[in-house]
CSV table of C-alpha atoms and ligand atoms in Angstrom, one decimal:
chain,number,residue,atom,x,y,z
A,780,ASP,CA,-50.2,268.7,119.2
A,781,ARG,CA,-46.4,269.3,119.6
A,782,ARG,CA,-46.9,273.0,118.6
A,783,MET,CA,-49.5,273.5,121.0
A,784,LYS,CA,-47.3,272.1,123.6
A,785,SER,CA,-44.4,274.3,122.8
A,786,GLU,CA,-46.4,277.4,122.4
A,787,ASN,CA,-47.9,276.8,126.0
A,788,ASP,CA,-44.2,276.3,127.1
A,789,GLN,CA,-43.5,279.9,125.8
A,790,ASN,CA,-46.0,281.3,128.0
A,791,ARG,CA,-44.7,279.9,131.3
A,792,ASP,CA,-42.3,282.0,133.1
A,793,ILE,CA,-38.6,280.8,132.8
A,794,ARG,CA,-37.1,279.8,136.0
A,795,PRO,CA,-33.4,280.3,136.3
A,796,GLY,CA,-31.6,277.1,135.4
A,797,HIS,CA,-34.4,275.9,133.3
A,798,VAL,CA,-34.3,274.0,130.1
A,799,LYS,CA,-37.0,275.5,127.7
A,800,GLU,CA,-37.8,274.9,124.0
A,801,ILE,CA,-38.6,277.5,121.7
A,802,THR,CA,-39.8,277.2,118.2
A,803,SER,CA,-40.9,280.3,117.0
A,804,THR,CA,-38.8,283.6,116.0
A,805,ALA,CA,-41.8,285.7,117.3
A,806,ASN,CA,-41.3,284.4,120.9
A,807,PRO,CA,-40.7,287.5,123.2
A,808,VAL,CA,-37.6,285.9,124.6
A,809,ILE,CA,-36.1,285.4,121.2
A,810,LYS,CA,-37.0,289.2,120.3
A,811,SER,CA,-35.3,290.4,123.3
A,812,ILE,CA,-32.3,288.3,122.5
A,813,ARG,CA,-32.4,289.7,119.1
A,814,ALA,CA,-32.5,293.2,120.2
A,815,LEU,CA,-29.2,292.9,121.9
A,816,SER,CA,-27.7,293.2,118.4
A,817,MET,CA,-28.6,297.0,118.9
A,818,LYS,CA,-26.6,299.2,121.4
A,819,LYS,CA,-29.6,300.8,122.8
A,820,TYR,CA,-30.9,297.5,124.2
A,821,ARG,CA,-27.4,296.5,125.3
A,822,ASP,CA,-27.2,299.8,127.4
A,823,GLU,CA,-30.5,299.4,128.8
A,824,GLU,CA,-30.4,295.6,129.7
A,825,GLY,CA,-26.4,295.6,130.4
A,826,LEU,CA,-26.2,292.6,128.4
A,827,PHE,CA,-24.5,291.4,125.5
A,828,LEU,CA,-24.2,288.4,123.1
A,829,ALA,CA,-21.3,286.2,122.4
A,830,GLU,CA,-21.3,283.5,119.7
A,831,GLY,CA,-19.6,280.1,119.2
A,832,MET,CA,-18.4,277.2,121.5
A,833,LYS,CA,-14.9,278.3,122.4
A,834,LEU,CA,-15.8,281.9,123.4
A,835,VAL,CA,-18.9,280.8,125.4
A,836,THR,CA,-17.0,278.2,127.0
A,837,ASP,CA,-14.1,280.4,127.9
A,838,ALA,CA,-16.2,283.0,129.3
A,839,VAL,CA,-18.1,280.6,131.6
A,840,LEU,CA,-15.0,279.1,132.7
A,841,ASN,CA,-13.7,282.6,133.3
A,842,GLY,CA,-16.6,283.3,135.4
A,843,TRP,CA,-18.6,285.7,133.5
A,844,ARG,CA,-22.1,286.0,134.5
A,845,ILE,CA,-24.2,284.0,131.9
A,846,ARG,CA,-28.1,284.9,131.7
A,847,THR,CA,-28.9,282.6,128.8
A,848,PHE,CA,-27.4,279.7,126.9
A,849,ILE,CA,-28.8,279.0,123.4
A,850,HIS,CA,-28.2,276.0,121.3
A,851,ALA,CA,-29.9,274.0,118.6
A,852,LYS,CA,-32.1,271.2,119.6
A,853,SER,CA,-30.3,269.1,117.1
A,854,ALA,CA,-27.0,269.8,118.9
A,855,ALA,CA,-28.2,268.7,122.1
A,856,THR,CA,-26.4,265.2,122.2
A,857,ASN,CA,-23.1,266.9,121.3
A,858,GLU,CA,-20.8,266.4,124.4
A,859,ASN,CA,-19.5,269.8,124.3
A,860,VAL,CA,-22.8,271.5,124.3
A,861,GLN,CA,-23.9,269.4,127.1
A,862,GLN,CA,-21.0,270.3,129.0
A,863,VAL,CA,-21.2,274.0,128.8
A,864,ALA,CA,-25.0,273.7,129.2
A,865,ALA,CA,-24.5,272.0,132.6
A,866,LYS,CA,-22.1,274.6,133.5
A,867,ALA,CA,-24.3,277.4,132.5
A,868,ARG,CA,-27.3,276.0,134.5
A,869,ALA,CA,-25.3,275.6,137.6
A,870,LEU,CA,-24.6,279.2,137.3
A,871,GLY,CA,-28.3,280.1,137.0
A,872,ALA,CA,-28.6,280.5,133.3
A,873,ASP,CA,-31.7,279.5,131.3
A,874,ILE,CA,-31.0,277.0,128.6
A,875,LEU,CA,-32.9,277.5,125.4
A,876,GLU,CA,-33.3,274.6,122.8
A,877,VAL,CA,-34.2,276.1,119.6
A,878,ASN,CA,-34.8,275.0,116.2
A,879,GLU,CA,-32.4,275.9,113.3
A,880,LYS,CA,-35.0,278.5,112.2
A,881,VAL,CA,-34.8,280.4,115.3
A,882,LEU,CA,-31.0,279.9,115.9
A,883,GLY,CA,-30.4,281.4,112.2
A,884,ALA,CA,-32.5,284.5,113.4
A,885,ILE,CA,-30.2,285.0,116.4
A,886,SER,CA,-27.0,283.9,115.0
A,887,ARG,CA,-24.9,285.7,112.6
A,888,ARG,CA,-23.1,282.5,111.4
A,889,ASP,CA,-24.6,279.8,109.2
A,890,ASN,CA,-23.7,276.9,111.4
A,891,PRO,CA,-26.4,274.8,113.2
A,892,GLN,CA,-23.8,273.7,115.7
A,893,THR,CA,-23.2,277.1,117.0
A,894,VAL,CA,-24.1,278.0,120.6
A,895,ILE,CA,-24.9,281.6,121.8
A,896,GLY,CA,-24.4,283.0,125.3
A,897,VAL,CA,-26.2,286.0,126.7
A,898,PHE,CA,-23.7,287.7,129.2
A,899,GLU,CA,-23.8,290.5,131.7
A,900,GLN,CA,-21.6,293.3,130.7
A,901,ALA,CA,-18.9,293.9,133.4
A,902,TRP,CA,-17.4,297.3,133.9
A,903,THR,CA,-14.6,298.3,136.4
A,904,GLU,CA,-14.6,301.5,138.1
A,905,PRO,CA,-11.7,303.7,136.9
A,906,ALA,CA,-10.2,304.3,140.3
A,907,ASP,CA,-10.1,300.4,140.6
A,908,LEU,CA,-8.4,300.3,137.5
A,909,PHE,CA,-5.8,302.7,138.5
A,910,LEU,CA,-5.4,300.6,141.8
A,911,ARG,CA,-3.9,297.8,139.5
A,912,LEU,CA,-1.0,300.0,138.8
A,913,THR,CA,1.2,298.9,141.5
A,914,GLY,CA,4.7,298.1,140.0
A,915,PRO,CA,7.1,298.3,137.0
A,916,GLY,CA,5.7,296.9,133.9
A,917,ASP,CA,2.0,297.4,134.8
A,918,ILE,CA,0.0,299.3,132.2
A,919,ILE,CA,-3.4,300.7,132.0
A,920,LEU,CA,-4.5,301.8,128.4
A,921,GLY,CA,-6.6,305.1,127.9
A,922,LEU,CA,-8.3,305.3,124.6
A,923,ASP,CA,-9.8,308.9,123.7
A,924,ARG,CA,-13.0,308.5,121.9
A,925,VAL,CA,-12.2,305.5,119.9
A,926,ARG,CA,-14.7,305.1,117.0
A,927,ASP,CA,-14.1,301.9,115.2
A,928,PRO,CA,-15.2,298.6,116.6
A,929,GLY,CA,-12.6,296.8,114.7
A,930,ASN,CA,-10.0,299.0,116.2
A,931,LEU,CA,-11.4,298.6,119.7
A,932,GLY,CA,-11.6,294.8,119.5
A,933,THR,CA,-8.2,294.5,118.0
A,934,ILE,CA,-6.7,296.9,120.8
A,935,ILE,CA,-8.5,294.7,123.5
A,936,ARG,CA,-7.0,291.6,122.1
A,937,THR,CA,-3.5,293.2,121.8
A,938,ALA,CA,-3.7,294.7,125.4
A,939,ASP,CA,-4.6,291.1,126.8
A,940,ALA,CA,-1.8,289.6,124.8
A,941,VAL,CA,0.9,292.1,126.1
A,942,GLY,CA,-0.5,291.6,129.6
A,943,ALA,CA,-1.9,295.1,130.2
A,944,LYS,CA,-4.0,295.5,133.5
A,945,GLY,CA,-7.1,297.1,131.9
A,946,ILE,CA,-8.5,299.7,129.3
A,947,LEU,CA,-10.1,302.9,130.2
A,948,LEU,CA,-12.5,304.3,127.6
A,949,ILE,CA,-12.6,308.1,127.7
A,950,GLY,CA,-15.5,310.2,126.4
A,951,GLU,CA,-17.8,309.0,123.6
A,952,THR,CA,-16.5,305.7,122.4
A,953,THR,CA,-17.7,302.7,120.3
A,954,ASP,CA,-19.4,299.8,122.2
A,955,PRO,CA,-16.9,297.2,123.2
A,956,PHE,CA,-19.9,294.8,123.7
A,957,SER,CA,-21.0,295.2,120.0
A,958,LEU,CA,-20.8,292.0,117.9
A,959,GLU,CA,-18.1,293.8,115.9
A,960,ALA,CA,-15.9,294.6,118.6
A,961,THR,CA,-16.3,291.4,120.6
A,962,ARG,CA,-15.5,289.4,117.5
A,963,ALA,CA,-12.4,291.3,116.6
A,964,SER,CA,-11.4,290.9,120.2
A,965,MET,CA,-11.4,287.0,119.7
A,966,GLY,CA,-12.3,286.2,123.1
A,967,SER,CA,-10.1,288.9,124.9
A,968,ILE,CA,-13.3,290.8,125.7
A,969,PHE,CA,-13.6,288.2,128.6
A,970,ASN,CA,-10.0,288.6,129.8
A,971,ILE,CA,-9.4,292.3,130.1
A,972,ALA,CA,-10.9,295.0,132.6
A,973,LEU,CA,-12.7,297.6,131.0
A,974,GLY,CA,-13.7,301.2,132.4
A,975,ARG,CA,-15.3,304.2,131.2
A,976,CYS,CA,-15.2,307.6,132.1
A,977,SER,CA,-15.5,311.3,130.7
A,978,GLU,CA,-12.8,313.3,129.7
A,979,ALA,CA,-13.4,315.8,132.5
A,980,ASP,CA,-13.5,312.7,134.9
A,981,LEU,CA,-10.2,311.7,133.6
A,982,ILE,CA,-8.6,315.2,134.2
A,983,ASP,CA,-10.1,315.3,137.6
A,984,ALA,CA,-8.5,312.0,138.5
A,985,ARG,CA,-5.2,312.7,136.9
A,986,SER,CA,-3.2,313.9,140.1
A,987,ALA,CA,-4.5,310.5,141.5
A,988,ILE,CA,-3.1,308.2,139.0
A,989,PRO,CA,-0.2,306.3,140.3
A,990,ALA,CA,1.9,306.1,137.2
A,991,ARG,CA,3.8,307.8,134.4
A,992,VAL,CA,1.1,309.4,132.1
A,993,ALA,CA,2.2,309.0,128.4
A,994,GLY,CA,0.3,310.0,125.3
A,995,THR,CA,1.1,309.3,121.7
A,996,HIS,CA,0.8,312.1,119.5
A,997,LEU,CA,1.9,313.0,116.0
A,998,GLU,CA,3.3,316.1,117.3
A,999,GLY,CA,5.2,314.3,120.2
A,1000,ALA,CA,8.5,315.4,120.8
A,1001,VAL,CA,9.8,312.1,122.6
A,1002,ASP,CA,10.7,309.0,120.6
A,1003,TYR,CA,8.7,306.1,122.4
A,1004,ARG,CA,11.9,304.1,122.4
A,1005,SER,CA,13.9,306.5,124.4
A,1006,ILE,CA,12.4,306.2,127.9
A,1007,ASP,CA,12.9,303.2,130.3
A,1008,TRP,CA,9.4,301.8,130.7
A,1009,SER,CA,10.7,299.3,133.0
A,1010,ALA,CA,11.1,301.8,135.9
A,1011,GLY,CA,7.4,302.1,137.1
A,1012,PRO,CA,3.9,301.7,136.0
A,1013,VAL,CA,2.4,303.4,133.0
A,1014,PHE,CA,-0.9,305.0,131.9
A,1015,LEU,CA,-0.8,305.1,128.3
A,1016,MET,CA,-3.2,307.2,126.3
A,1017,MET,CA,-4.1,306.7,122.4
A,1018,GLY,CA,-6.2,309.5,120.5
A,1019,ASN,CA,-9.0,309.4,118.3
A,1020,GLU,CA,-8.9,308.1,114.9
A,1021,GLN,CA,-9.6,311.1,113.1
A,1022,GLN,CA,-8.6,313.7,115.5
A,1023,GLY,CA,-5.9,312.5,117.7
A,1024,LEU,CA,-5.6,313.0,121.4
A,1025,THR,CA,-7.7,316.2,122.7
A,1026,ASP,CA,-5.7,319.2,123.8
A,1027,LYS,CA,-6.7,318.7,127.2
A,1028,LEU,CA,-5.6,315.0,127.4
A,1029,ALA,CA,-2.5,315.9,125.7
A,1030,GLY,CA,-2.1,318.5,128.3
A,1031,VAL,CA,-2.0,316.2,131.2
A,1032,CYS,CA,0.8,313.9,129.9
A,1033,ASP,CA,4.1,313.7,131.4
A,1034,ASP,CA,5.5,312.7,128.0
A,1035,LEU,CA,4.0,313.1,124.5
A,1036,LEU,CA,5.4,310.2,122.4
A,1037,LEU,CA,6.2,309.9,118.6
A,1038,ILE,CA,6.7,306.6,116.8
A,1039,PRO,CA,9.1,307.7,114.1
A,1040,MET,CA,8.1,306.7,110.7
A,1041,ALA,CA,10.0,306.6,107.5
A,1042,GLY,CA,7.4,306.4,104.3
A,1043,ARG,CA,5.0,308.9,103.3
A,1044,ALA,CA,2.2,307.6,105.5
A,1045,ASP,CA,0.8,310.7,107.9
A,1046,SER,CA,0.2,308.3,110.6
A,1047,LEU,CA,-0.4,304.7,111.9
A,1048,ASN,CA,-3.7,303.0,112.2
A,1049,LEU,CA,-4.8,303.5,115.9
A,1050,ALA,CA,-4.7,299.7,116.7
A,1051,VAL,CA,-1.3,299.4,115.0
A,1052,ALA,CA,0.0,302.5,117.0
A,1053,THR,CA,-1.3,300.9,120.2
A,1054,GLY,CA,0.4,297.5,119.3
A,1055,VAL,CA,3.8,299.0,118.6
A,1056,THR,CA,3.7,301.1,121.8
A,1057,LEU,CA,2.4,298.5,124.2
A,1058,PHE,CA,5.0,295.9,123.0
A,1059,GLU,CA,7.7,298.3,123.4
A,1060,MET,CA,6.6,299.5,127.0
A,1061,ARG,CA,6.5,295.6,127.9
A,1062,ARG,CA,9.6,294.6,126.0
A,1063,GLY,CA,11.4,293.7,129.4
A,1064,PHE,CA,8.5,291.7,130.7
A,1065,LEU,CA,7.7,289.3,127.9
A,1066,GLU,CA,9.6,286.0,127.7
A,1067,MET,CA,9.7,283.0,125.4
A,1068,GLY,CA,7.9,280.1,126.8
A,1069,GLU,CA,9.7,276.8,127.9
A,1070,GLY,CA,8.5,274.7,125.0
B,1782,SAM,N1,-5.2,312.8,112.2
B,1782,SAM,C1,-4.9,312.3,113.3
B,1782,SAM,C2,-4.0,313.2,114.4
B,1782,SAM,O1,-3.9,314.3,113.6
B,1782,SAM,O2,-3.8,312.9,115.4
B,1782,SAM,C3,-4.3,310.9,113.4
B,1782,SAM,C4,-4.6,310.0,114.5
B,1782,SAM,S1,-3.9,308.3,114.4
B,1782,SAM,C5,-4.8,307.7,113.1
B,1782,SAM,C6,-4.7,307.6,115.9
B,1782,SAM,C7,-3.8,307.8,116.9
B,1782,SAM,O3,-2.8,306.8,116.9
B,1782,SAM,C8,-3.2,309.0,117.3
B,1782,SAM,O4,-3.8,309.9,118.2
B,1782,SAM,C9,-1.9,308.4,118.1
B,1782,SAM,O5,-2.3,308.1,119.4
B,1782,SAM,C10,-1.6,307.2,117.5
B,1782,SAM,N2,-0.5,307.3,116.5
B,1782,SAM,C11,-0.5,306.8,115.1
B,1782,SAM,N3,0.6,307.1,114.4
B,1782,SAM,C12,1.2,307.8,115.5
B,1782,SAM,C13,2.7,308.0,115.5
B,1782,SAM,N4,3.5,308.0,114.3
B,1782,SAM,N5,3.1,308.6,116.6
B,1782,SAM,C14,2.6,308.7,117.5
B,1782,SAM,N6,1.2,308.2,117.7
B,1782,SAM,C15,0.7,307.8,116.7
């Protein structure tokens, strides 16, 4: 009888803010949520998944548009779950109460207390990213064809930590909204403005970038520590993991920076090189807290 009821429920349209119980992994809503683990569907729908109470709570409090909030029925009495669910509902999200089998089919974690949010992707126009470069210490980071989702997530986290104004993804890059990238970002995906453009668009926009344009390059002639980065805003470009910066992108830089190295390594990992450079550029702007 209960089964009949829930299957009838499944056929009803979901109204925004509606609480719906789902007991079958074959349910079309669950299927469409599971499909978001594939880039094709994320791109088509403009949506992505985030998992875990802290992540989903922070995102909702940060004003991210949430479409669906999913939790195990067994966690319905959990106060934290109730609070986020109420907030998500107020924002117009559907609330799905699912059994552990359904949760396990969507989730990558083996934790029945976990919650999952379906969020709308947010992209900032490149021109609007550059508008954020208004004064000394302001940095936008440009990533040329970054391929590795772990690197991208780590860089998003680092850019957030250092107080960069945003990240522009140039050319064909890995998806910042993939599970791997969002996980590596440790929640910073919700804190940093992201834009995307082609290499040709970036070259076209070059003269309008209101900043010193610096690229890091293994053949760079300038020690990255030798410039006074506190003098004005910076657009910093980092090269692809295998190929480095394209000649075209390197060609539009005011400076090509080298991070001098001592050992026998050919180069630094992209995320490490980005971290080292960003922290040097922001050196004069980072302060110890009061406590
Ligand atoms: N084989 C690639 C090349 O020839 O450029 C190596 C690319 S490296 C793994 C990825 C990116 O990190 C580079 O394009 C550059 O932006 C930055 N990078 C890594 N080590 C660096 C160094 N010592 N100095 C300047 N940039 C570096």
